[in-house]
Tab-separated table of N, CA and C in Angstrom:
chain	number	residue	atom	x	y	z
L	1	UNK	N	1.502	25.708	8.336
L	1	UNK	CA	0.573	26.543	9.152
L	1	UNK	C	-1.159	26.693	9.766
L	2	UNK	N	-0.990	26.913	11.467
L	2	UNK	CA	-2.446	26.501	11.751
L	2	UNK	C	-3.553	27.043	10.844
L	3	UNK	N	-4.794	26.796	11.050
L	3	UNK	CA	-5.569	27.300	10.740
L	3	UNK	C	-6.650	27.487	11.942
L	4	UNK	N	-7.315	28.462	11.688
L	4	UNK	CA	-8.464	29.225	12.261
L	4	UNK	C	-10.335	29.103	11.996
L	5	UNK	N	-10.629	28.177	12.453
L	5	UNK	CA	-12.468	27.833	12.084
L	5	UNK	C	-13.026	29.650	11.995
L	6	UNK	N	-13.792	29.746	11.417
L	6	UNK	CA	-14.284	31.095	10.509
L	6	UNK	C	-15.663	30.681	11.304
L	7	UNK	N	-15.384	32.242	12.309
L	7	UNK	CA	-16.633	32.761	13.278
L	7	UNK	C	-18.407	32.141	12.708
L	8	UNK	N	-18.486	32.516	10.958
L	8	UNK	CA	-19.496	32.552	10.011
L	8	UNK	C	-19.671	30.952	9.765
L	9	UNK	N	-18.743	29.861	9.963
L	9	UNK	CA	-18.813	28.833	9.431
L	9	UNK	C	-20.225	28.097	9.292
L	10	UNK	N	-20.727	27.380	8.473
L	10	UNK	CA	-21.998	27.205	8.480
L	10	UNK	C	-22.093	25.353	9.372
L	11	UNK	N	-22.563	24.699	9.815
L	11	UNK	CA	-22.576	24.065	10.731
L	11	UNK	C	-22.171	22.322	9.809
L	12	UNK	N	-22.629	22.405	8.339
L	12	UNK	CA	-22.637	21.611	7.620
L	12	UNK	C	-21.018	21.152	7.560
L	13	UNK	N	-20.257	22.752	7.228
L	13	UNK	CA	-19.352	23.045	6.692
L	13	UNK	C	-17.743	22.758	7.615
L	14	UNK	N	-18.854	22.732	9.031
L	14	UNK	CA	-17.584	22.613	9.959
L	14	UNK	C	-16.297	21.961	10.334
L	15	UNK	N	-17.173	19.980	9.450
L	15	UNK	CA	-16.665	19.029	9.613
L	15	UNK	C	-15.213	19.349	8.452
L	16	UNK	N	-14.946	20.087	7.371
L	16	UNK	CA	-14.277	20.553	6.694
L	16	UNK	C	-13.654	21.556	6.720
L	17	UNK	N	-13.705	22.227	7.869
L	17	UNK	CA	-12.638	23.681	8.243
L	17	UNK	C	-11.052	23.285	7.799
L	18	UNK	N	-11.032	22.302	7.836
L	18	UNK	CA	-8.954	22.307	7.477
L	18	UNK	C	-9.161	22.589	6.400
L	19	UNK	N	-9.755	22.364	5.429
L	19	UNK	CA	-9.667	22.875	3.663
L	19	UNK	C	-9.674	24.203	3.547
L	20	UNK	N	-10.340	25.005	4.316
L	20	UNK	CA	-10.240	26.722	4.122
L	20	UNK	C	-9.122	27.089	3.959
L	21	UNK	N	-8.842	28.008	2.474
L	21	UNK	CA	-7.415	28.946	2.914
L	21	UNK	C	-6.990	28.333	1.327
L	22	UNK	N	-5.595	28.322	0.779
L	22	UNK	CA	-5.148	28.517	-0.128
L	22	UNK	C	-3.625	27.757	0.376
L	23	UNK	N	-3.913	27.069	-0.705
L	23	UNK	CA	-2.759	25.824	-0.720
L	23	UNK	C	-1.930	25.859	-2.284
L	24	UNK	N	-1.015	25.131	-1.717
L	24	UNK	CA	0.491	25.622	-3.299
L	24	UNK	C	1.263	24.710	-2.821
L	25	UNK	N	1.748	24.293	-4.019
L	25	UNK	CA	2.603	22.997	-3.920
L	25	UNK	C	2.462	22.433	-5.202
L	26	UNK	N	3.234	21.491	-5.417
L	26	UNK	CA	3.904	20.500	-6.697
L	26	UNK	C	3.015	18.958	-6.433
L	27	UNK	N	2.786	18.872	-7.935
L	27	UNK	CA	2.414	17.290	-7.785
L	27	UNK	C	3.555	16.948	-8.792
L	28	UNK	N	2.391	15.413	-9.522
L	28	UNK	CA	3.191	14.554	-9.507
L	28	UNK	C	1.452	13.716	-11.330
L	29	UNK	N	2.306	13.538	-12.207
L	29	UNK	CA	1.030	12.887	-13.035
L	29	UNK	C	1.714	11.862	-14.067
L	30	UNK	N	0.929	11.056	-14.479
L	30	UNK	CA	0.953	9.923	-15.374
L	30	UNK	C	-0.652	9.300	-15.539
L	31	UNK	N	-0.284	8.934	-16.794
L	31	UNK	CA	-1.901	8.154	-17.344
L	31	UNK	C	-1.226	7.206	-18.687
L	32	UNK	N	-2.117	5.971	-19.414
L	32	UNK	CA	-1.626	4.804	-20.102
L	32	UNK	C	-1.369	5.856	-21.209
L	33	UNK	N	-1.960	6.913	-21.806
L	33	UNK	CA	-1.913	8.105	-22.754
L	33	UNK	C	-1.194	8.653	-22.953
L	34	UNK	N	-0.703	9.171	-22.081
L	34	UNK	CA	0.538	10.524	-22.589
L	34	UNK	C	1.652	10.224	-21.325
L	35	UNK	N	2.740	11.427	-21.550
L	35	UNK	CA	4.024	11.193	-20.617
L	35	UNK	C	4.043	11.351	-19.657
L	36	UNK	N	4.509	10.680	-18.384
L	36	UNK	CA	4.595	11.828	-17.330
L	36	UNK	C	4.797	13.191	-16.986
L	37	UNK	N	4.756	13.584	-15.846
L	37	UNK	CA	4.680	15.101	-15.540
L	37	UNK	C	4.422	15.858	-14.906
L	38	UNK	N	5.675	16.934	-14.240
L	38	UNK	CA	4.990	17.326	-12.995
L	38	UNK	C	4.258	18.611	-12.973
L	39	UNK	N	3.889	19.176	-12.554
L	39	UNK	CA	3.225	20.421	-11.714
L	39	UNK	C	2.940	20.918	-10.476
L	40	UNK	N	2.974	22.377	-10.852
L	40	UNK	CA	2.683	23.236	-9.871
L	40	UNK	C	0.734	23.797	-10.094
L	41	UNK	N	0.830	23.787	-8.337
L	41	UNK	CA	-0.699	23.874	-8.670
L	41	UNK	C	-1.112	24.600	-6.991
L	42	UNK	N	-1.555	25.217	-7.372
L	42	UNK	CA	-2.761	26.578	-6.765
L	42	UNK	C	-4.150	25.879	-6.275
L	43	UNK	N	-4.523	25.938	-4.847
L	43	UNK	CA	-5.671	25.135	-4.749
L	43	UNK	C	-6.638	26.361	-3.485
L	44	UNK	N	-8.167	27.324	-3.316
L	44	UNK	CA	-8.519	27.702	-2.950
L	44	UNK	C	-9.713	26.874	-3.070
L	45	UNK	N	-10.071	26.730	-1.130
L	45	UNK	CA	-10.955	26.631	-0.618
L	45	UNK	C	-12.192	27.920	0.277
L	46	UNK	N	-12.910	28.351	-0.265
L	46	UNK	CA	-13.133	29.622	0.540
L	46	UNK	C	-14.951	29.084	0.691
L	47	UNK	N	-15.445	29.415	2.036
L	47	UNK	CA	-16.836	29.701	2.239
L	47	UNK	C	-17.199	31.440	2.948
L	48	UNK	N	-18.473	31.668	2.379
L	48	UNK	CA	-19.392	32.976	3.529
L	48	UNK	C	-20.437	32.819	4.223
L	49	UNK	N	-20.507	31.093	4.928
L	49	UNK	CA	-21.114	30.885	6.063
L	49	UNK	C	-22.566	30.320	5.748
L	50	UNK	N	-22.919	29.735	4.233
L	50	UNK	CA	-24.035	28.854	3.842
L	50	UNK	C	-22.990	27.711	3.512
L	51	UNK	N	-23.828	26.697	3.551
L	51	UNK	CA	-23.387	25.311	3.235
L	51	UNK	C	-23.034	24.980	2.651
L	52	UNK	N	-21.869	25.322	1.722
L	52	UNK	CA	-21.390	24.691	0.727
L	52	UNK	C	-19.384	25.417	1.116
L	53	UNK	N	-18.678	25.226	0.365
L	53	UNK	CA	-17.709	25.786	0.141
L	53	UNK	C	-17.117	25.504	-1.280
L	54	UNK	N	-16.625	26.854	-1.764
L	54	UNK	CA	-16.788	27.071	-3.042
L	54	UNK	C	-14.787	26.276	-3.585
L	55	UNK	N	-14.643	25.591	-3.987
L	55	UNK	CA	-13.473	24.870	-4.696
L	55	UNK	C	-12.834	25.932	-5.964
L	56	UNK	N	-11.267	26.457	-5.895
L	56	UNK	CA	-11.207	26.745	-7.466
L	56	UNK	C	-9.487	26.023	-7.150
L	57	UNK	N	-8.862	25.432	-8.688
L	57	UNK	CA	-8.098	25.041	-8.697
L	57	UNK	C	-7.166	26.074	-10.280
L	58	UNK	N	-6.079	25.169	-9.864
L	58	UNK	CA	-4.881	26.061	-11.091
L	58	UNK	C	-4.063	25.421	-10.978
L	59	UNK	N	-3.542	24.453	-12.629
L	59	UNK	CA	-2.233	24.498	-12.889
L	59	UNK	C	-1.426	24.853	-13.500
L	60	UNK	N	0.038	24.404	-13.370
L	60	UNK	CA	0.893	24.610	-14.712
L	60	UNK	C	2.426	23.535	-14.563
L	61	UNK	N	2.206	22.972	-15.882
L	61	UNK	CA	3.212	22.144	-15.844
L	61	UNK	C	4.874	22.365	-15.731
L	62	UNK	N	5.649	22.046	-15.192
L	62	UNK	CA	7.035	22.558	-14.932
L	62	UNK	C	7.921	21.444	-15.057
L	63	UNK	N	8.900	22.137	-15.770
L	63	UNK	CA	9.756	21.108	-16.117
L	63	UNK	C	10.799	20.695	-15.090
L	64	UNK	N	11.434	19.891	-15.262
L	64	UNK	CA	12.575	18.943	-13.829
L	64	UNK	C	12.979	19.795	-13.111
L	65	UNK	N	13.886	21.212	-12.945
L	65	UNK	CA	13.931	22.092	-11.718
L	65	UNK	C	13.185	22.897	-11.450
L	66	UNK	N	11.299	22.482	-11.723
L	66	UNK	CA	10.600	23.724	-11.566
L	66	UNK	C	10.299	24.970	-12.035
L	67	UNK	N	10.653	24.687	-13.056
L	67	UNK	CA	10.418	26.077	-13.892
L	67	UNK	C	9.117	26.043	-15.035
L	68	UNK	N	8.368	27.254	-14.859
L	68	UNK	CA	6.845	27.095	-15.537
L	68	UNK	C	7.513	26.711	-17.185
L	69	UNK	N	6.186	26.237	-17.442
L	69	UNK	CA	6.929	25.860	-19.164
L	69	UNK	C	5.562	26.071	-19.189
L	70	UNK	N	4.265	26.055	-19.077
L	70	UNK	CA	2.732	26.376	-19.452
L	70	UNK	C	1.792	25.966	-18.775
L	71	UNK	N	0.641	26.428	-18.844
L	71	UNK	CA	-0.499	26.409	-18.464
L	71	UNK	C	-1.094	24.898	-18.154
L	72	UNK	N	-2.050	24.660	-17.594
L	72	UNK	CA	-2.496	23.425	-17.397
L	72	UNK	C	-3.739	23.059	-17.011
L	73	UNK	N	-4.360	22.977	-16.171
L	73	UNK	CA	-5.836	21.871	-15.800
L	73	UNK	C	-6.719	23.484	-15.191
L	74	UNK	N	-7.745	23.771	-14.664
L	74	UNK	CA	-8.216	24.764	-14.478
L	74	UNK	C	-9.432	24.112	-13.788
L	75	UNK	N	-9.771	24.208	-12.501
L	75	UNK	CA	-11.817	23.651	-12.449
L	75	UNK	C	-11.961	24.650	-11.037
L	76	UNK	N	-13.177	24.689	-11.477
L	76	UNK	CA	-14.140	24.785	-9.914
L	76	UNK	C	-15.280	24.104	-9.603
L	77	UNK	N	-15.721	24.321	-8.516
L	77	UNK	CA	-17.352	23.679	-8.134
L	77	UNK	C	-17.620	24.078	-6.991
L	78	UNK	N	-18.033	23.289	-5.840
L	78	UNK	CA	-18.886	23.699	-4.607
L	78	UNK	C	-18.817	22.217	-4.039
L	79	UNK	N	-18.416	21.905	-2.886
L	79	UNK	CA	-18.293	20.935	-2.011
L	79	UNK	C	-19.873	21.216	-1.094
L	80	UNK	N	-20.527	20.333	-1.051
L	80	UNK	CA	-21.963	19.826	-0.668
L	80	UNK	C	-21.896	19.435	0.875
L	81	UNK	N	-21.008	19.517	1.764
L	81	UNK	CA	-21.908	18.439	2.511
L	81	UNK	C	-23.278	18.026	3.376
L	82	UNK	N	-23.252	16.933	3.541
L	82	UNK	CA	-24.832	16.718	3.809
L	82	UNK	C	-24.576	16.351	5.849
L	83	UNK	N	-26.039	16.089	7.012
L	83	UNK	CA	-25.730	15.967	7.620
L	83	UNK	C	-25.320	14.686	7.881
L	84	UNK	N	-25.891	13.692	6.510
L	84	UNK	CA	-25.079	12.512	7.513
L	84	UNK	C	-23.639	11.809	7.438
L	85	UNK	N	-23.015	13.322	6.489
L	85	UNK	CA	-21.481	12.731	6.057
L	85	UNK	C	-21.318	12.409	5.511
L	86	UNK	N	-22.339	12.513	4.176
L	86	UNK	CA	-22.318	12.019	2.943
L	86	UNK	C	-21.685	13.597	2.382
L	87	UNK	N	-20.927	13.878	1.394
L	87	UNK	CA	-20.291	14.489	0.324
L	87	UNK	C	-20.744	14.480	-0.969
L	88	UNK	N	-21.786	16.126	-1.634
L	88	UNK	CA	-21.928	16.197	-2.960
L	88	UNK	C	-20.961	16.928	-3.824
L	89	UNK	N	-20.661	16.961	-4.556
L	89	UNK	CA	-20.080	18.106	-5.362
L	89	UNK	C	-20.248	18.423	-6.342
L	90	UNK	N	-19.973	19.514	-7.205
L	90	UNK	CA	-20.807	20.293	-8.836
L	90	UNK	C	-19.195	20.839	-8.745
L	91	UNK	N	-19.105	20.502	-10.326
L	91	UNK	CA	-17.238	20.576	-10.863
L	91	UNK	C	-17.280	20.692	-12.190
L	92	UNK	N	-17.075	22.130	-12.292
L	92	UNK	CA	-16.598	22.092	-14.001
L	92	UNK	C	-15.183	22.443	-14.522
L	93	UNK	N	-14.830	22.098	-15.625
L	93	UNK	CA	-13.608	21.812	-15.981
L	93	UNK	C	-12.890	22.872	-17.529
L	94	UNK	N	-11.663	23.569	-17.600
L	94	UNK	CA	-11.333	24.123	-18.397
L	94	UNK	C	-11.358	22.860	-19.908
L	95	UNK	N	-11.537	22.087	-19.988
L	95	UNK	CA	-11.419	21.436	-20.481
L	95	UNK	C	-12.895	21.220	-21.302
L	96	UNK	N	-13.892	21.274	-20.910
L	96	UNK	CA	-15.042	21.218	-21.626
L	96	UNK	C	-16.016	19.944	-21.095
L	97	UNK	N	-16.132	19.977	-19.883
L	97	UNK	CA	-16.674	18.403	-18.660
L	97	UNK	C	-17.077	19.357	-17.432
L	98	UNK	N	-18.234	18.543	-16.884
L	98	UNK	CA	-18.646	19.081	-15.923
L	98	UNK	C	-18.691	17.292	-15.174
L	99	UNK	N	-18.785	17.657	-13.638
L	99	UNK	CA	-19.304	16.124	-12.962
L	99	UNK	C	-19.921	16.443	-11.848
L	100	UNK	N	-20.720	15.396	-11.267
L	100	UNK	CA	-20.849	15.506	-10.307
L	100	UNK	C	-20.926	14.261	-9.545
L	101	UNK	N	-20.286	14.333	-8.077
L	101	UNK	CA	-19.129	13.889	-7.233
L	101	UNK	C	-20.039	13.625	-5.958
L	102	UNK	N	-20.071	11.956	-5.557
L	102	UNK	CA	-20.315	11.843	-4.509
L	102	UNK	C	-19.393	11.456	-3.378
L	103	UNK	N	-19.437	11.412	-2.217
L	103	UNK	CA	-18.990	10.674	-1.235
L	103	UNK	C	-19.029	10.704	0.338
L	104	UNK	N	-17.923	10.803	1.083
L	104	UNK	CA	-18.423	10.064	2.829
L	104	UNK	C	-16.930	11.140	2.857
L	105	UNK	N	-17.611	11.915	4.002
L	105	UNK	CA	-16.238	12.473	4.541
L	105	UNK	C	-15.938	11.753	6.216
L	106	UNK	N	-14.887	10.954	6.336
L	106	UNK	CA	-14.468	10.393	7.175
L	106	UNK	C	-14.674	10.779	8.619
L	107	UNK	N	-15.660	10.473	9.372
L	107	UNK	CA	-16.240	10.615	10.655
L	107	UNK	C	-15.115	11.394	11.420
L	108	UNK	N	-13.597	10.580	11.751
L	108	UNK	CA	-12.823	10.835	13.020
L	108	UNK	C	-11.443	11.607	12.217
L	109	UNK	N	-11.096	11.377	10.766
L	109	UNK	CA	-10.100	12.279	10.481
L	109	UNK	C	-9.975	13.049	9.547
L	110	UNK	N	-9.108	13.824	9.219
L	110	UNK	CA	-9.756	15.095	8.269
L	110	UNK	C	-9.072	14.481	6.925
L	111	UNK	N	-10.114	13.799	6.259
L	111	UNK	CA	-10.213	13.434	5.230
L	111	UNK	C	-11.899	12.909	4.339
L	112	UNK	N	-11.677	13.157	3.046
L	112	UNK	CA	-12.868	12.774	2.670
L	112	UNK	C	-12.598	12.044	1.003
L	113	UNK	N	-13.149	10.818	0.779
L	113	UNK	CA	-13.055	10.440	-0.688
L	113	UNK	C	-14.524	10.525	-1.585
L	114	UNK	N	-14.537	10.949	-2.888
L	114	UNK	CA	-15.702	11.306	-4.004
L	114	UNK	C	-15.125	10.152	-5.353
L	115	UNK	N	-16.473	9.674	-5.652
L	115	UNK	CA	-16.326	9.012	-6.677
L	115	UNK	C	-17.026	9.880	-8.102
L	116	UNK	N	-17.300	10.059	-9.167
L	116	UNK	CA	-17.905	10.887	-9.971
L	116	UNK	C	-19.196	9.837	-10.131
L	117	UNK	N	-20.624	10.666	-10.237
L	117	UNK	CA	-21.376	10.132	-10.192
L	117	UNK	C	-22.244	10.368	-11.105
L	118	UNK	N	-21.857	11.372	-12.471
L	118	UNK	CA	-22.378	11.983	-13.714
L	118	UNK	C	-21.246	12.508	-14.293
L	119	UNK	N	-20.952	12.399	-15.211
L	119	UNK	CA	-20.302	13.471	-15.792
L	119	UNK	C	-20.683	13.593	-17.501
L	120	UNK	N	-20.769	15.161	-18.190
L	120	UNK	CA	-20.798	15.689	-19.120
L	120	UNK	C	-19.666	15.935	-19.419
L	121	UNK	N	-20.093	15.846	-21.118
L	121	UNK	CA	-18.783	16.560	-21.780
L	121	UNK	C	-19.257	17.276	-22.798
L	122	UNK	N	-18.392	19.055	-23.823
L	122	UNK	CA	-19.023	19.293	-24.454
L	122	UNK	C	-18.759	18.439	-25.712
L	123	UNK	N	-19.151	18.742	-26.738
L	123	UNK	CA	-18.585	17.657	-28.523
L	123	UNK	C	-17.184	18.083	-28.704
L	124	UNK	N	-16.228	18.847	-27.949
L	124	UNK	CA	-14.692	19.119	-28.232
L	124	UNK	C	-14.203	18.664	-27.210
L	125	UNK	N	-14.305	18.192	-25.971
L	125	UNK	CA	-13.759	17.462	-25.307
L	125	UNK	C	-13.113	16.354	-25.356
L	126	UNK	N	-12.236	16.015	-24.769
L	126	UNK	CA	-11.791	14.460	-24.949
L	126	UNK	C	-12.372	13.934	-24.233
L	127	UNK	N	-12.313	12.594	-24.388
L	127	UNK	CA	-13.414	11.060	-23.497
L	127	UNK	C	-12.743	11.066	-22.443
L	128	UNK	N	-14.079	11.378	-20.778
L	128	UNK	CA	-13.332	11.145	-20.118
L	128	UNK	C	-14.703	10.838	-19.316
L	129	UNK	N	-14.847	9.163	-18.431
L	129	UNK	CA	-16.101	8.670	-17.844
L	129	UNK	C	-15.982	8.852	-16.253
L	130	UNK	N	-15.224	9.293	-15.971
L	130	UNK	CA	-15.270	8.215	-14.491
L	130	UNK	C	-13.947	8.749	-13.626
L	131	UNK	N	-14.035	9.241	-12.245
L	131	UNK	CA	-13.125	9.383	-11.474
L	131	UNK	C	-13.519	9.417	-9.962
L	132	UNK	N	-12.151	9.494	-9.320
L	132	UNK	CA	-12.323	9.342	-8.351
L	132	UNK	C	-11.042	10.474	-7.414
L	133	UNK	N	-11.372	10.586	-6.124
L	133	UNK	CA	-10.537	11.528	-5.801
L	133	UNK	C	-10.180	11.424	-4.040
L	134	UNK	N	-9.142	11.417	-3.707
L	134	UNK	CA	-9.082	11.568	-2.161
L	134	UNK	C	-7.901	12.628	-1.768
L	135	UNK	N	-8.333	13.068	-0.731
L	135	UNK	CA	-8.313	14.404	0.236
L	135	UNK	C	-8.271	14.156	1.221
L	136	UNK	N	-6.735	14.759	1.861
L	136	UNK	CA	-6.544	14.979	3.367
L	136	UNK	C	-5.972	15.924	4.257
L	137	UNK	N	-5.695	16.209	5.173
L	137	UNK	CA	-4.908	16.780	5.886
L	137	UNK	C	-3.921	15.992	6.685
L	138	UNK	N	-2.669	16.005	5.989
L	138	UNK	CA	-1.322	15.209	7.031
L	138	UNK	C	-0.056	15.809	7.249
L	139	UNK	N	0.056	15.452	8.589
L	139	UNK	CA	0.727	16.601	9.201
L	139	UNK	C	0.887	18.190	8.502
L	140	UNK	N	0.193	18.470	8.479
L	140	UNK	CA	-0.380	19.963	8.308
L	140	UNK	C	-0.755	20.409	6.734
L	141	UNK	N	-0.536	19.857	6.011
L	141	UNK	CA	-0.545	19.553	4.371
L	141	UNK	C	-1.558	19.001	3.054
L	142	UNK	N	-2.096	19.700	2.897
L	142	UNK	CA	-2.992	19.185	2.249
L	142	UNK	C	-2.683	18.120	1.040
L	143	UNK	N	-2.541	16.719	1.213
L	143	UNK	CA	-2.941	15.174	0.200
L	143	UNK	C	-3.777	14.764	-0.721
L	144	UNK	N	-3.696	15.225	-1.986
L	144	UNK	CA	-4.599	14.493	-2.632
L	144	UNK	C	-4.276	13.803	-3.842
L	145	UNK	N	-5.497	12.332	-4.030
L	145	UNK	CA	-4.966	11.701	-5.565
L	145	UNK	C	-6.405	11.729	-5.848
L	146	UNK	N	-6.153	11.593	-7.965
L	146	UNK	CA	-7.147	11.683	-8.614
L	146	UNK	C	-6.553	10.270	-9.026
L	147	UNK	N	-7.718	9.613	-9.363
L	147	UNK	CA	-7.491	8.581	-10.269
L	147	UNK	C	-8.958	8.555	-11.562
L	148	UNK	N	-8.576	8.583	-12.549
L	148	UNK	CA	-9.273	8.609	-13.829
L	148	UNK	C	-9.666	7.900	-14.645
L	149	UNK	N	-10.782	7.573	-15.653
L	149	UNK	CA	-11.079	6.402	-16.491
L	149	UNK	C	-11.072	7.748	-18.149
L	150	UNK	N	-10.453	7.526	-19.116
L	150	UNK	CA	-10.274	7.955	-20.105
L	150	UNK	C	-10.459	7.501	-20.859
L	151	UNK	N	-10.620	7.574	-22.136
L	151	UNK	CA	-9.900	7.552	-23.629
L	151	UNK	C	-8.819	6.472	-24.039
L	152	UNK	N	-10.548	5.385	-22.953
L	152	UNK	CA	-10.854	4.093	-23.053
L	152	UNK	C	-10.226	3.768	-22.346
L	153	UNK	N	-9.391	3.902	-21.412
L	153	UNK	CA	-8.761	3.211	-20.421
L	153	UNK	C	-9.780	3.475	-19.078
L	154	UNK	N	-9.560	2.149	-17.968
L	154	UNK	CA	-9.809	1.488	-17.095
L	154	UNK	C	-9.628	2.800	-16.121
L	155	UNK	N	-10.636	2.888	-15.192
L	155	UNK	CA	-10.193	3.799	-13.748
L	155	UNK	C	-8.603	3.201	-12.729
L	156	UNK	N	-7.531	4.001	-12.904
L	156	UNK	CA	-6.170	4.798	-12.852
L	156	UNK	C	-5.466	5.947	-12.219
L	157	UNK	N	-4.886	5.794	-11.885
L	157	UNK	CA	-3.980	6.755	-11.031
L	157	UNK	C	-3.667	8.165	-12.545
L	158	UNK	N	-3.562	9.320	-12.036
L	158	UNK	CA	-3.646	10.382	-12.711
L	158	UNK	C	-2.795	11.224	-12.171
L	159	UNK	N	-3.536	11.814	-11.026
L	159	UNK	CA	-1.889	12.816	-9.941
L	159	UNK	C	-1.939	12.588	-8.649
L	160	UNK	N	-1.212	13.469	-8.552
L	160	UNK	CA	-1.847	13.196	-7.381
L	160	UNK	C	-0.206	14.340	-6.782
L	161	UNK	N	-0.808	15.255	-5.205
L	161	UNK	CA	-0.048	16.706	-4.804
L	161	UNK	C	0.415	16.083	-3.232
L	162	UNK	N	1.237	17.523	-3.088
L	162	UNK	CA	1.384	17.439	-1.731
L	162	UNK	C	1.377	19.445	-1.779
L	163	UNK	N	0.391	19.979	-0.852
L	163	UNK	CA	0.191	20.955	-0.892
L	163	UNK	C	0.390	21.357	0.339
L	164	UNK	N	1.042	22.977	0.379
L	164	UNK	CA	0.933	23.573	1.499
L	164	UNK	C	0.000	25.083	1.875
L	165	UNK	N	-0.211	25.015	3.236
L	165	UNK	CA	-1.099	26.234	3.175
L	165	UNK	C	-0.409	27.908	3.102
L	166	UNK	N	-0.932	28.336	2.377
L	166	UNK	CA	-0.405	29.811	2.523
L	166	UNK	C	-0.726	30.561	3.529
């Protein structure tokens, strides 16, 4: 589905206009400390003319036939693109941690990559110390990959998904 650049988009967020909208799809997850899993996901990127994009994501675990099994992760935050092409993001999760991300917007392609600069967690949250994310607009779909370092493990692949604009 094609997208339209909002009339009120802030110049700093214009390079990320391809993100704006609601995306739905499926993904796969794995990690050294858990069994492989499949999930459904809805992601929303929205803007209101100010120099940030609001992000919200919710996911649910699905079985081999794609049936809903249970609710999973939720996260929300703000992408803050800068004039020099760098990107900041603040994000919080239902599992009890918050992150500050830093990265760069690719100058010629609709994609960006980020790594955690800081992670803080509540006393009851599982250990999570670092992450890396790559988002890209490929053939009209939103693709992403998320690597994490948690539970005493080094940074390694955790989830990836392909989402379709709704």
